[in-house]
Each structure stands twice: as C-alpha cells, then as structure tokens.
Amino acid sequence: MSKKVMVSFTLNGASADVVVEPRELLIHTLREKCLHTGPHIGCETSHCGACTVDLNGASVKSCTVLTVQAEGATLVTVEGLANGGELHALQEGFMQEHGLQCGFCTPGMLTRAYRLLQENPDPSEEEIRYWMAGNLCRCTGYQNIVKAVQYAARKLRGEAVETSHPLIAETASH
Amino acid sequence: MIPRPFEYHAPTSLPEALSLLDQYGDGAKLLAGGHSLLPMMKLRFAAPDHLIDLGRLAELKGIREAGDEIRIGAMTTENELIWSPLLQRACPLLVEGARLISDPQVRYRGTLGGDISHADPGNDHPALMIALDASFVLVGPHGERVVPADGFFIGTYATQMAPSEILTEIRIPTPAPGAGYCYAKLKRKTGDFATAACAVVLTMQADTVRDVRIALTNVAQAALRATDAEAALRGAPLDAAHLDDAVRRAMAVCDPVEDLRGDVEYKTAMAGEMTRRALTTALARAAH
C-alpha cells in the first residue's frame, strides 16, 4: 500500500480536498469520496465515455486519469450543469428530443457536449457525430442525441427552440 | 480496473524528471497522457513501482517552426495537433492522421510523444513519422541525441530509446510546398486501431514521381517503411502499372499478426489497398 496524499481541486465551483492513494482513479474519487455519482463506469478499456467530466477545459474520461493528476484542477461534472435549479440547455435538449432512455451514458454525453458546444457553437450533424464519438450509448441509436445537441446549440446561440418530437410538437400546438 | 499500488512523482522540470528516472531505474515509468499506460496498469499488464508524471513540464509542450523544421513538444496532445493552424497549413498529413486516432476525450490527453514512445504497432504516429522523415530528440543522463524515425521502431513496444531517456521533441522537416500526402486507415469503428493503414508523402515533377515515402501501420511487429515500393516509383509516372507494382512491393514487406481484426492474408491485402488509396489521394493532392 503506497502512502496516501491530499489532492485539492475545484469541483462544480466548490473547493474539494480528498485523501487518496496515488493509484485511485478520478472516477472513483468523484463517485465514492465526493459523492458525485452522475459520472458512471461502463468499461475498463477507456472506450465508453460514461465517466466523462470536464477537467481544465477538456473533456476527459475520468477512468483514465489519476486523482493525483487533478491537483489544482477545475472540474465540472453533470451535477454542475444546472444553474440555480434551471436546467442547462443541453439537459433541456436531451429531455425535449428524447436523447436518453436508461440514462447511464447521459451524464458523460452531457459533459462531452458541454465542451463541444463551447469549442464549436454551430456544429454540423457530421461534426456532432465525429466529436461525440468517444461516448457510447446502448439505448438511443444516437439519432436523438444528435438532435438534442442541435437543440441545445440553437438555444445557446439565442435562437428559438422547439422539440422535433412529433407527438410533443402536436400536443403543444393544440 | 484497479491498478497495483505505486508511488507518484510530479516533477516540474526536465532535469528533475531525469533525476527521478535515474533514481528509480527499471521500477519507474514515465506518465504522459496516460491513455496507453493507465489502461495497461488497470489490466495489470504493467505494474510499475513509480510513475513519473511529465504533465507539469511546460517545456515539453507546443508547436513551432524553426528554420525549415516543425518542432513539436513531446507532451503536445492529439487535439492540439488537429487544431494547430501551423500544422493545418504546413503539415496537413499530421492533422489528417491525428483526426483518425482514437476519440475526442482520448485526444485531449494522449500525446504525440507518448504515441511514439509506446511503439505499439497499432499506433498511427510511428508510420506518420516515418513518412514525414521526422526525428526524435532523446534526452538522457549523458545529454541529448537526435534519432531518425526511420529505424527507431524495432519491435512491438520496442524502440531505440533507452529506459533512462525521455523523448522531449519531435522534429519534422517542413514538407515541400505542393507535396501530396494521405493517411489511409482501415478500421472496424471510430477509435479502433488500424486493421491496416498507409501514410504517404509524395512530390511530383511534371508527370513523374520526384520523391515518395510510404509507411505502413499495424501490419508487422513495428511500423514499416516500404522502401522497395518507394524505389520503384521514384522517377516513374504514377500510372496504373506502376501503382500495381508499388502495391505488390508494399504487400511483400507485410508480416501481420492474426487477431480479431483479421488473418494474415486479409491484413496484407488491406495494406495493399490502403497503399493504393494513399498513393492515389496523395497524387491528386500533389502539385504537378
């Protein structure tokens, strides 16, 4: 057993100090010590992206980062996206466009899209698919996730948004 | 998922990193982006006693031009390569190659130097570096040496780099204006290593090939330079007959490993097809 060390970082705007073994993965610290259990674990080969969080302005798979590497870092998880109870445009978009079913990939999808839309506020469908390729989903078939990101992009650009879902759109018009 | 315990070191200068490497010797591994090493440690294929994190060495970052070379710090990430206006203008092959590596999250962490040093035949940068005629700056206890990419990769996970050395910089001669280029990669899905891939840099003089470099990914124990295929093309027109001949010569140097991506025959055939596509696209992009 190696010596434990204290690591300090900013998590969703609040400062956090944790004591970890150097081998502890950031995903385990976030879930087990910080009790931010939105980020999930879907694999052990760094493919699925369910553990994606924002670290110093980059989307990272927190299963492949050591907590000790996050010393001094600024972290955003899905728990930090809503502002004062108001959903982030992406959370609203995923809801309106049915971009989730079981919800297991959703926190990673949301945090990845959060960074993507800051880097590219008006991505094409092809760009969304390419730059979201580090996140696997078993349920949706991705189509509605693309629409959800497009919905959020429009809202963040200040454009009018409405769901493309035929039933909801029809209900809203009555 | 759970790595074996180790001690963690985060030096803030190259001399400090070298001194730690010297102190802990064979029990130490350098931690760069961590997207090959940590996955191996999580599966306990690797169990170093000490990790020396290069993440706080600012001198290993950045992309710049120095004379007729492009110099890239070893800790420069894949996304930084893709987003570099300098590389987009002066070395688009590297941008095209990096866009085919792994996925967005991995590219925020994985570094050019780590991809090269790992020397997995599945990695893409080894062949790209051979095609670009790059060289690597290795710093060790006895100073610095510069080693060409062609000859650097000697086997699976094996390079000319000594365990006491750190790869600090990648130097790429700025490709000639009008040089054609292509990285053609066959893969099962986004983020997968190549079933076969081919990197080409090509310059033309009227209708004949002035110079060409061809390198292959994941069809041998290490990235391969297809020198016979290159020699057959130099000074020749890149017509159908010469293209077929080059493809055959590239396939002749392949010695792939059979795995879930396919058997020896399939991978060899696909290396030929990737060579054909890379040469064809490079020709279309080259100034004549």
Short mmCIF file of C-alpha atoms in Angstrom, two decimals:
data_model
loop_
_atom_site.label_atom_id
_atom_site.label_comp_id
_atom_site.label_asym_id
_atom_site.label_seq_id
_atom_site.Cartn_x
_atom_site.Cartn_y
_atom_site.Cartn_z
CA MET A 1 0.00 0.00 0.00
CA SER A 2 1.50 3.30 -1.03
CA LYS A 3 1.36 6.46 1.01
CA LYS A 4 -1.84 8.48 0.69
CA VAL A 5 -1.69 12.08 -0.48
CA MET A 6 -4.05 15.02 -0.24
CA VAL A 7 -5.35 16.40 -3.53
CA SER A 8 -7.22 19.69 -3.83
CA PHE A 9 -9.37 20.77 -6.75
CA THR A 10 -12.42 22.84 -7.60
CA LEU A 11 -15.50 20.70 -8.25
CA ASN A 12 -18.50 22.46 -9.79
CA GLY A 13 -17.33 25.73 -8.29
CA ALA A 14 -16.67 24.47 -4.76
CA SER A 15 -13.24 23.60 -3.41
CA ALA A 16 -12.70 19.97 -2.51
CA ASP A 17 -9.88 18.19 -0.68
CA VAL A 18 -9.57 14.44 -0.86
CA VAL A 19 -7.03 11.98 0.51
CA VAL A 20 -6.22 9.22 -1.95
CA GLU A 21 -3.73 6.54 -2.83
CA PRO A 22 -1.85 7.54 -5.99
CA ARG A 23 -3.47 4.63 -7.83
CA GLU A 24 -7.01 5.90 -7.24
CA LEU A 25 -8.83 6.77 -10.45
CA LEU A 26 -10.59 10.12 -10.67
CA ILE A 27 -13.94 8.43 -11.40
CA HIS A 28 -13.74 6.54 -8.10
CA THR A 29 -12.86 9.68 -6.15
CA LEU A 30 -15.73 11.61 -7.70
CA ARG A 31 -18.25 8.85 -7.05
CA GLU A 32 -17.07 7.44 -3.74
CA LYS A 33 -15.43 10.37 -1.93
CA CYS A 34 -17.18 13.41 -3.45
CA LEU A 35 -20.48 11.51 -3.82
CA HIS A 36 -20.98 12.89 -7.32
CA THR A 37 -22.42 9.68 -8.72
CA GLY A 38 -23.65 11.11 -12.04
CA PRO A 39 -20.47 10.11 -13.90
CA HIS A 40 -20.66 6.35 -14.48
CA ILE A 41 -18.37 3.45 -15.26
CA GLY A 42 -19.23 1.45 -18.37
CA CYS A 43 -15.95 -0.23 -19.25
CA GLU A 44 -12.34 -0.78 -18.21
CA THR A 45 -10.71 -0.11 -21.57
CA SER A 46 -11.36 3.65 -21.87
CA HIS A 47 -13.87 3.31 -24.69
CA CYS A 48 -17.36 4.12 -23.41
CA GLY A 49 -17.02 7.70 -22.11
CA ALA A 50 -19.72 7.25 -19.42
CA CYS A 51 -17.20 8.69 -16.93
CA THR A 52 -16.57 11.86 -18.98
CA VAL A 53 -16.06 15.02 -16.93
CA ASP A 54 -14.63 18.44 -17.81
CA LEU A 55 -11.10 18.93 -16.46
CA ASN A 56 -9.40 22.30 -17.03
CA GLY A 57 -11.47 22.95 -20.14
CA ALA A 58 -11.07 19.49 -21.67
CA SER A 59 -13.40 16.52 -21.82
CA VAL A 60 -11.64 13.62 -20.13
CA LYS A 61 -12.54 10.06 -19.35
CA SER A 62 -12.14 10.13 -15.58
CA CYS A 63 -11.49 6.36 -15.53
CA THR A 64 -8.19 7.09 -17.27
CA VAL A 65 -6.99 9.97 -15.12
CA LEU A 66 -5.44 9.53 -11.67
CA THR A 67 -6.93 11.69 -8.96
CA VAL A 68 -3.42 12.89 -8.09
CA GLN A 69 -3.19 14.32 -11.62
CA ALA A 70 -6.15 16.58 -10.82
CA GLU A 71 -4.23 18.58 -8.19
CA GLY A 72 -5.22 22.23 -8.65
CA ALA A 73 -7.67 21.38 -11.44
CA THR A 74 -11.08 22.85 -12.19
CA LEU A 75 -13.63 20.05 -12.63
CA VAL A 76 -17.20 20.14 -13.92
CA THR A 77 -19.47 17.12 -13.69
CA VAL A 78 -23.08 16.70 -14.76
CA GLU A 79 -24.11 17.81 -11.25
CA GLY A 80 -22.64 21.23 -12.05
CA LEU A 81 -24.51 21.89 -15.30
CA ALA A 82 -27.84 23.18 -13.97
CA ASN A 83 -27.79 26.75 -12.70
CA GLY A 84 -29.89 27.51 -9.61
CA GLY A 85 -32.34 24.74 -10.45
CA GLU A 86 -32.66 25.77 -14.10
CA LEU A 87 -31.57 23.06 -16.50
CA HIS A 88 -28.64 23.71 -18.82
CA ALA A 89 -29.68 23.97 -22.48
CA LEU A 90 -28.16 20.53 -23.05
CA GLN A 91 -30.17 18.92 -20.26
CA GLU A 92 -33.30 20.53 -21.68
CA GLY A 93 -32.35 19.42 -25.19
CA PHE A 94 -31.81 15.80 -24.15
CA MET A 95 -35.21 15.84 -22.43
CA GLN A 96 -37.09 17.53 -25.28
CA GLU A 97 -35.51 15.45 -28.03
CA HIS A 98 -35.63 12.13 -26.17
CA GLY A 99 -31.84 11.84 -26.16
CA LEU A 100 -31.81 9.29 -23.33
CA GLN A 101 -33.51 6.13 -22.24
CA CYS A 102 -31.71 4.25 -19.43
CA GLY A 103 -29.72 7.38 -18.61
CA PHE A 104 -26.43 5.60 -17.91
CA CYS A 105 -24.44 7.30 -20.70
CA THR A 106 -26.26 10.61 -20.28
CA PRO A 107 -24.01 12.35 -17.71
CA GLY A 108 -20.98 11.62 -19.90
CA MET A 109 -22.82 12.63 -23.05
CA LEU A 110 -23.91 15.91 -21.45
CA THR A 111 -20.47 16.87 -20.17
CA ARG A 112 -18.86 15.98 -23.50
CA ALA A 113 -21.43 18.04 -25.43
CA TYR A 114 -20.94 20.87 -22.90
CA ARG A 115 -17.31 21.19 -24.01
CA LEU A 116 -18.05 20.54 -27.69
CA LEU A 117 -20.54 23.43 -27.90
CA GLN A 118 -18.03 25.81 -26.33
CA GLU A 119 -15.47 24.85 -28.94
CA ASN A 120 -17.94 24.76 -31.82
CA PRO A 121 -21.22 26.63 -31.15
CA ASP A 122 -22.73 25.69 -34.52
CA PRO A 123 -21.64 22.13 -35.33
CA SER A 124 -22.98 20.23 -38.34
CA GLU A 125 -24.55 16.82 -37.79
CA GLU A 126 -21.34 15.23 -39.04
CA GLU A 127 -19.26 17.30 -36.62
CA ILE A 128 -21.51 16.36 -33.70
CA ARG A 129 -21.18 12.67 -34.53
CA TYR A 130 -17.40 12.93 -35.01
CA TRP A 131 -16.73 14.95 -31.85
CA MET A 132 -19.09 12.84 -29.71
CA ALA A 133 -17.50 9.57 -30.87
CA GLY A 134 -15.86 8.94 -27.50
CA ASN A 135 -19.26 8.30 -25.91
CA LEU A 136 -21.10 5.02 -26.42
CA CYS A 137 -24.87 4.62 -25.97
CA ARG A 138 -26.72 1.31 -25.93
CA CYS A 139 -30.26 2.70 -25.99
CA THR A 140 -30.84 5.61 -28.34
CA GLY A 141 -29.07 4.75 -31.57
CA TYR A 142 -27.56 8.27 -31.31
CA GLN A 143 -30.08 9.92 -33.66
CA ASN A 144 -31.93 11.75 -30.89
CA ILE A 145 -28.68 12.62 -29.14
CA VAL A 146 -27.62 14.48 -32.29
CA LYS A 147 -30.96 16.31 -32.26
CA ALA A 148 -30.56 17.09 -28.55
CA VAL A 149 -27.16 18.66 -29.12
CA GLN A 150 -28.52 20.64 -32.08
CA TYR A 151 -31.43 21.82 -29.87
CA ALA A 152 -29.01 22.96 -27.17
CA ALA A 153 -26.73 24.64 -29.71
CA ARG A 154 -29.65 26.67 -31.06
CA LYS A 155 -30.77 27.66 -27.57
CA LEU A 156 -27.22 28.66 -26.54
CA ARG A 157 -26.96 30.77 -29.69
CA GLY A 158 -30.14 32.57 -28.62
CA GLU A 159 -32.35 31.07 -31.33
CA ALA A 160 -35.89 29.81 -30.85
CA VAL A 161 -36.12 26.14 -29.89
CA GLU A 162 -38.87 23.59 -30.14
CA THR A 163 -38.84 19.84 -29.89
CA SER A 164 -38.74 17.88 -33.12
CA HIS A 165 -40.68 15.04 -31.47
CA PRO A 166 -43.93 14.66 -33.49
CA LEU A 167 -46.24 13.79 -30.56
CA ILE A 168 -44.98 16.52 -28.26
CA ALA A 169 -44.95 19.09 -31.07
CA GLU A 170 -48.55 18.17 -31.94
CA THR A 171 -49.71 18.38 -28.32
CA ALA A 172 -48.08 21.76 -27.90
CA SER A 173 -49.90 23.13 -30.96
CA HIS A 174 -53.37 22.32 -29.52
CA MET B 1 -9.93 -1.71 -13.49
CA ILE B 2 -7.78 -1.35 -10.35
CA PRO B 3 -4.03 -0.75 -10.86
CA ARG B 4 -1.43 -2.09 -8.46
CA PRO B 5 -0.15 0.49 -5.93
CA PHE B 6 2.72 2.77 -6.92
CA GLU B 7 4.41 5.99 -5.83
CA TYR B 8 3.56 9.11 -7.85
CA HIS B 9 6.02 11.88 -8.75
CA ALA B 10 5.18 15.15 -10.48
CA PRO B 11 8.45 16.87 -11.42
CA THR B 12 8.26 20.45 -12.70
CA SER B 13 11.43 20.46 -14.81
CA LEU B 14 13.19 18.15 -17.23
CA PRO B 15 16.35 17.79 -15.04
CA GLU B 16 14.14 16.83 -12.10
CA ALA B 17 12.31 14.23 -14.23
CA LEU B 18 15.62 12.78 -15.47
CA SER B 19 16.93 12.60 -11.94
CA LEU B 20 13.83 10.71 -10.75
CA LEU B 21 14.14 8.33 -13.71
CA ASP B 22 17.78 7.73 -12.80
CA GLN B 23 16.93 7.23 -9.13
CA TYR B 24 14.12 4.69 -9.62
CA GLY B 25 15.52 2.93 -12.70
CA ASP B 26 13.62 -0.06 -14.02
CA GLY B 27 10.83 0.30 -11.45
CA ALA B 28 9.78 3.64 -12.93
CA LYS B 29 7.58 4.53 -15.89
CA LEU B 30 7.02 7.94 -17.43
CA LEU B 31 3.38 9.06 -17.36
CA ALA B 32 2.41 11.25 -20.33
CA GLY B 33 -1.26 11.35 -21.41
CA GLY B 34 -1.75 8.05 -19.62
CA HIS B 35 -4.06 6.61 -22.28
CA SER B 36 -1.90 3.57 -23.03
CA LEU B 37 -0.06 3.18 -19.71
CA LEU B 38 -3.04 3.50 -17.33
CA PRO B 39 -5.19 1.06 -19.36
CA MET B 40 -2.31 -1.47 -19.18
CA MET B 41 -1.95 -0.85 -15.44
CA LYS B 42 -5.71 -1.22 -14.89
CA LEU B 43 -5.48 -4.67 -16.51
CA ARG B 44 -2.23 -5.32 -14.59
CA PHE B 45 -0.22 -5.90 -17.76
CA ALA B 46 2.07 -3.23 -16.33
CA ALA B 47 2.80 -2.69 -12.65
CA PRO B 48 5.48 -0.02 -12.20
CA ASP B 49 6.54 0.92 -8.66
CA HIS B 50 6.92 4.59 -9.57
CA LEU B 51 5.09 6.84 -12.01
CA ILE B 52 6.87 10.00 -13.10
CA ASP B 53 4.24 12.38 -14.47
CA LEU B 54 5.53 14.65 -17.25
CA GLY B 55 2.30 16.69 -17.21
CA ARG B 56 3.83 19.67 -15.41
CA LEU B 57 6.78 20.12 -17.76
CA ALA B 58 5.82 23.21 -19.79
CA GLU B 59 8.99 22.81 -21.89
CA LEU B 60 7.57 19.63 -23.44
CA LYS B 61 4.54 21.44 -24.91
CA GLY B 62 3.99 23.44 -28.05
CA ILE B 63 4.26 23.51 -31.84
CA ARG B 64 6.62 25.92 -33.61
CA GLU B 65 8.63 26.47 -36.76
CA ALA B 66 12.43 26.61 -36.50
CA GLY B 67 14.08 27.25 -39.85
CA ASP B 68 12.97 24.52 -42.24
CA GLU B 69 11.67 22.29 -39.44
CA ILE B 70 8.48 21.99 -37.44
CA ARG B 71 9.26 21.25 -33.80
CA ILE B 72 6.62 19.70 -31.59
CA GLY B 73 6.97 19.16 -27.85
CA ALA B 74 6.51 15.52 -26.90
CA MET B 75 3.65 16.33 -24.47
CA THR B 76 1.60 18.07 -27.16
CA THR B 77 -1.82 16.41 -27.30
CA GLU B 78 -3.56 14.96 -30.34
CA ASN B 79 -6.29 17.63 -30.27
CA GLU B 80 -3.60 20.32 -30.13
CA LEU B 81 -2.13 18.82 -33.33
CA ILE B 82 -5.58 18.83 -35.00
CA TRP B 83 -6.32 22.42 -34.01
CA SER B 84 -2.87 23.83 -34.87
CA PRO B 85 -3.13 26.43 -37.68
CA LEU B 86 0.60 25.89 -38.31
CA LEU B 87 0.15 22.15 -38.91
CA GLN B 88 -3.05 22.65 -40.91
CA ARG B 89 -1.08 24.90 -43.25
CA ALA B 90 2.37 23.34 -43.29
CA CYS B 91 1.89 19.68 -42.37
CA PRO B 92 -1.69 18.59 -43.10
CA LEU B 93 -0.74 14.88 -43.10
CA LEU B 94 -0.22 15.05 -39.35
CA VAL B 95 -3.65 16.68 -38.89
CA GLU B 96 -5.31 14.07 -41.11
CA GLY B 97 -3.57 11.29 -39.18
CA ALA B 98 -4.40 12.68 -35.74
CA ARG B 99 -8.08 13.02 -36.67
CA LEU B 100 -8.13 9.25 -37.22
CA ILE B 101 -6.65 8.50 -33.79
CA SER B 102 -8.99 7.30 -31.05
CA ASP B 103 -11.76 9.69 -29.93
CA PRO B 104 -12.13 13.30 -28.70
CA GLN B 105 -11.60 12.60 -24.99
CA VAL B 106 -8.55 10.43 -25.60
CA ARG B 107 -7.12 13.11 -27.91
CA TYR B 108 -7.34 15.73 -25.13
CA ARG B 109 -4.93 13.59 -23.07
CA GLY B 110 -2.94 11.35 -25.41
CA THR B 111 0.28 12.94 -26.63
CA LEU B 112 2.38 12.74 -29.79
CA GLY B 113 5.42 11.70 -27.74
CA GLY B 114 3.52 9.01 -25.88
CA ASP B 115 2.06 7.53 -29.06
CA ILE B 116 5.59 7.32 -30.49
CA SER B 117 7.33 6.04 -27.34
CA HIS B 118 4.72 3.35 -26.68
CA ALA B 119 5.65 1.85 -30.07
CA ASP B 120 2.54 -0.26 -30.33
CA PRO B 121 2.39 -1.36 -33.99
CA GLY B 122 -1.29 -0.39 -33.81
CA ASN B 123 -0.45 3.25 -33.09
CA ASP B 124 -0.64 5.64 -36.04
CA HIS B 125 2.14 8.14 -35.37
CA PRO B 126 5.05 5.74 -35.96
CA ALA B 127 4.17 5.33 -39.65
CA LEU B 128 3.25 9.02 -39.96
CA MET B 129 6.63 9.98 -38.52
CA ILE B 130 8.48 7.67 -40.93
CA ALA B 131 6.54 9.09 -43.88
CA LEU B 132 7.32 12.64 -42.74
CA ASP B 133 11.04 11.82 -42.26
CA ALA B 134 10.78 13.01 -38.63
CA SER B 135 13.44 12.68 -36.00
CA PHE B 136 13.19 12.45 -32.24
CA VAL B 137 15.12 14.34 -29.57
CA LEU B 138 16.02 11.97 -26.72
CA VAL B 139 17.45 13.42 -23.53
CA GLY B 140 19.25 11.16 -21.07
CA PRO B 141 21.78 11.29 -18.27
CA HIS B 142 24.58 11.82 -20.80
CA GLY B 143 22.87 14.57 -22.76
CA GLU B 144 20.83 14.80 -25.90
CA ARG B 145 20.75 12.81 -29.14
CA VAL B 146 18.58 13.07 -32.23
CA VAL B 147 17.39 9.79 -33.78
CA PRO B 148 15.55 9.41 -37.11
CA ALA B 149 12.04 7.89 -37.03
CA ASP B 150 13.11 5.51 -39.80
CA GLY B 151 14.89 2.81 -37.77
CA PHE B 152 13.62 3.99 -34.37
CA PHE B 153 10.88 1.34 -34.13
CA ILE B 154 12.49 -2.06 -33.66
CA GLY B 155 9.61 -4.24 -32.49
CA THR B 156 6.35 -4.38 -30.57
CA TYR B 157 6.70 -1.87 -27.71
CA ALA B 158 10.43 -1.66 -28.52
CA THR B 159 12.34 1.39 -29.77
CA GLN B 160 15.89 2.75 -29.87
CA MET B 161 15.09 4.81 -26.76
CA ALA B 162 16.91 3.77 -23.58
CA PRO B 163 14.96 3.40 -20.32
CA SER B 164 16.96 6.31 -18.88
CA GLU B 165 15.92 8.66 -21.70
CA ILE B 166 12.97 11.00 -22.20
CA LEU B 167 11.59 11.89 -25.63
CA THR B 168 11.34 15.67 -25.48
CA GLU B 169 10.71 16.87 -29.03
CA ILE B 170 9.65 15.68 -32.47
CA ARG B 171 11.30 17.41 -35.44
CA ILE B 172 9.66 17.25 -38.84
CA PRO B 173 11.30 18.75 -41.94
CA THR B 174 8.63 21.14 -43.26
CA PRO B 175 7.09 19.30 -46.22
CA ALA B 176 7.80 20.90 -49.60
CA PRO B 177 5.02 23.22 -50.79
CA GLY B 178 2.79 21.24 -53.13
CA ALA B 179 3.72 17.88 -51.62
CA GLY B 180 0.88 15.36 -51.85
CA TYR B 181 0.01 13.42 -48.76
CA CYS B 182 -2.51 10.93 -47.40
CA TYR B 183 -3.12 8.68 -44.42
CA ALA B 184 -5.49 5.89 -45.44
CA LYS B 185 -6.67 3.87 -42.44
CA LEU B 186 -8.96 0.86 -42.42
CA LYS B 187 -10.63 0.34 -39.06
CA ARG B 188 -13.64 -1.50 -37.69
CA LYS B 189 -15.03 1.60 -36.00
CA THR B 190 -14.10 5.06 -34.74
CA GLY B 191 -11.45 4.79 -32.07
CA ASP B 192 -10.12 1.40 -33.14
CA PHE B 193 -6.54 0.69 -34.06
CA ALA B 194 -5.97 0.09 -37.77
CA THR B 195 -6.59 -3.24 -39.41
CA ALA B 196 -4.09 -1.74 -41.87
CA ALA B 197 -3.10 1.80 -42.73
CA CYS B 198 -0.68 3.60 -45.01
CA ALA B 199 0.97 7.02 -44.80
CA VAL B 200 2.29 8.62 -47.99
CA VAL B 201 4.19 11.82 -48.75
CA LEU B 202 4.75 12.44 -52.45
CA THR B 203 6.30 15.14 -54.63
CA MET B 204 5.83 15.23 -58.38
CA GLN B 205 7.83 16.72 -61.23
CA ALA B 206 5.51 17.05 -64.20
CA ASP B 207 4.12 13.53 -64.62
CA THR B 208 6.81 11.61 -62.79
CA VAL B 209 7.35 10.97 -59.10
CA ARG B 210 10.22 13.10 -57.82
CA ASP B 211 10.20 11.58 -54.33
CA VAL B 212 7.89 9.43 -52.26
CA ARG B 213 7.81 7.99 -48.75
CA ILE B 214 5.48 5.12 -47.87
CA ALA B 215 4.96 3.74 -44.36
CA LEU B 216 2.58 1.09 -43.07
CA THR B 217 0.69 0.72 -39.77
CA ASN B 218 -0.19 -2.47 -37.88
CA VAL B 219 0.93 -4.99 -40.46
CA ALA B 220 4.16 -6.10 -38.73
CA GLN B 221 5.83 -6.08 -35.31
CA ALA B 222 6.56 -2.39 -35.83
CA ALA B 223 5.67 0.38 -38.27
CA LEU B 224 7.27 -0.36 -41.63
CA ARG B 225 8.81 1.73 -44.37
CA ALA B 226 8.05 0.26 -47.80
CA THR B 227 11.40 1.14 -49.37
CA ASP B 228 11.07 -1.21 -52.36
CA ALA B 229 7.77 0.34 -53.31
CA GLU B 230 9.27 3.81 -52.97
CA ALA B 231 12.28 2.91 -55.14
CA ALA B 232 10.04 1.53 -57.88
CA LEU B 233 8.11 4.78 -58.06
CA ARG B 234 10.94 7.33 -57.94
CA GLY B 235 11.42 8.86 -61.38
CA ALA B 236 8.47 6.89 -62.77
CA PRO B 237 4.97 8.00 -63.72
CA LEU B 238 2.29 7.03 -61.20
CA ASP B 239 0.23 5.20 -63.80
CA ALA B 240 -1.83 2.03 -63.29
CA ALA B 241 1.08 -0.33 -63.92
CA HIS B 242 3.46 1.46 -61.54
CA LEU B 243 0.71 1.75 -58.92
CA ASP B 244 0.04 -2.01 -59.10
CA ASP B 245 3.77 -2.69 -58.82
CA ALA B 246 4.14 -0.41 -55.78
CA VAL B 247 1.15 -2.06 -54.09
CA ARG B 248 2.67 -5.53 -54.63
CA ARG B 249 6.01 -4.37 -53.23
CA ALA B 250 4.33 -2.83 -50.17
CA MET B 251 2.41 -6.06 -49.54
CA ALA B 252 5.64 -8.04 -49.81
CA VAL B 253 7.10 -6.40 -46.66
CA CYS B 254 4.00 -7.05 -44.52
CA ASP B 255 4.15 -9.60 -41.73
CA PRO B 256 0.97 -9.00 -39.74
CA VAL B 257 -0.26 -10.84 -36.65
CA GLU B 258 -3.57 -12.70 -36.91
CA ASP B 259 -6.16 -11.44 -34.44
CA LEU B 260 -9.81 -10.33 -34.28
CA ARG B 261 -9.12 -7.71 -36.98
CA GLY B 262 -8.37 -10.48 -39.46
CA ASP B 263 -5.90 -13.09 -40.63
CA VAL B 264 -2.54 -12.58 -42.27
CA GLU B 265 -3.89 -12.74 -45.82
CA TYR B 266 -6.65 -10.19 -45.20
CA LYS B 267 -4.43 -7.69 -43.41
CA THR B 268 -1.78 -7.98 -46.11
CA ALA B 269 -4.37 -7.41 -48.84
CA MET B 270 -5.77 -4.43 -46.94
CA ALA B 271 -2.27 -2.96 -46.50
CA GLY B 272 -2.02 -3.12 -50.30
CA GLU B 273 -5.41 -1.47 -50.73
CA MET B 274 -4.56 1.28 -48.23
CA THR B 275 -1.27 1.84 -50.09
CA ARG B 276 -3.19 2.13 -53.36
CA ARG B 277 -5.66 4.64 -51.89
CA ALA B 278 -2.98 6.66 -50.10
CA LEU B 279 -0.87 6.94 -53.25
CA THR B 280 -3.89 7.83 -55.40
CA THR B 281 -5.09 10.52 -52.99
CA ALA B 282 -1.57 11.89 -52.48
CA LEU B 283 -1.15 12.12 -56.26
CA ALA B 284 -4.43 14.04 -56.56
CA ARG B 285 -3.30 16.46 -53.84
CA ALA B 286 0.24 16.99 -55.18
CA ALA B 287 1.19 19.99 -57.30
CA HIS B 288 2.41 18.80 -60.67
#
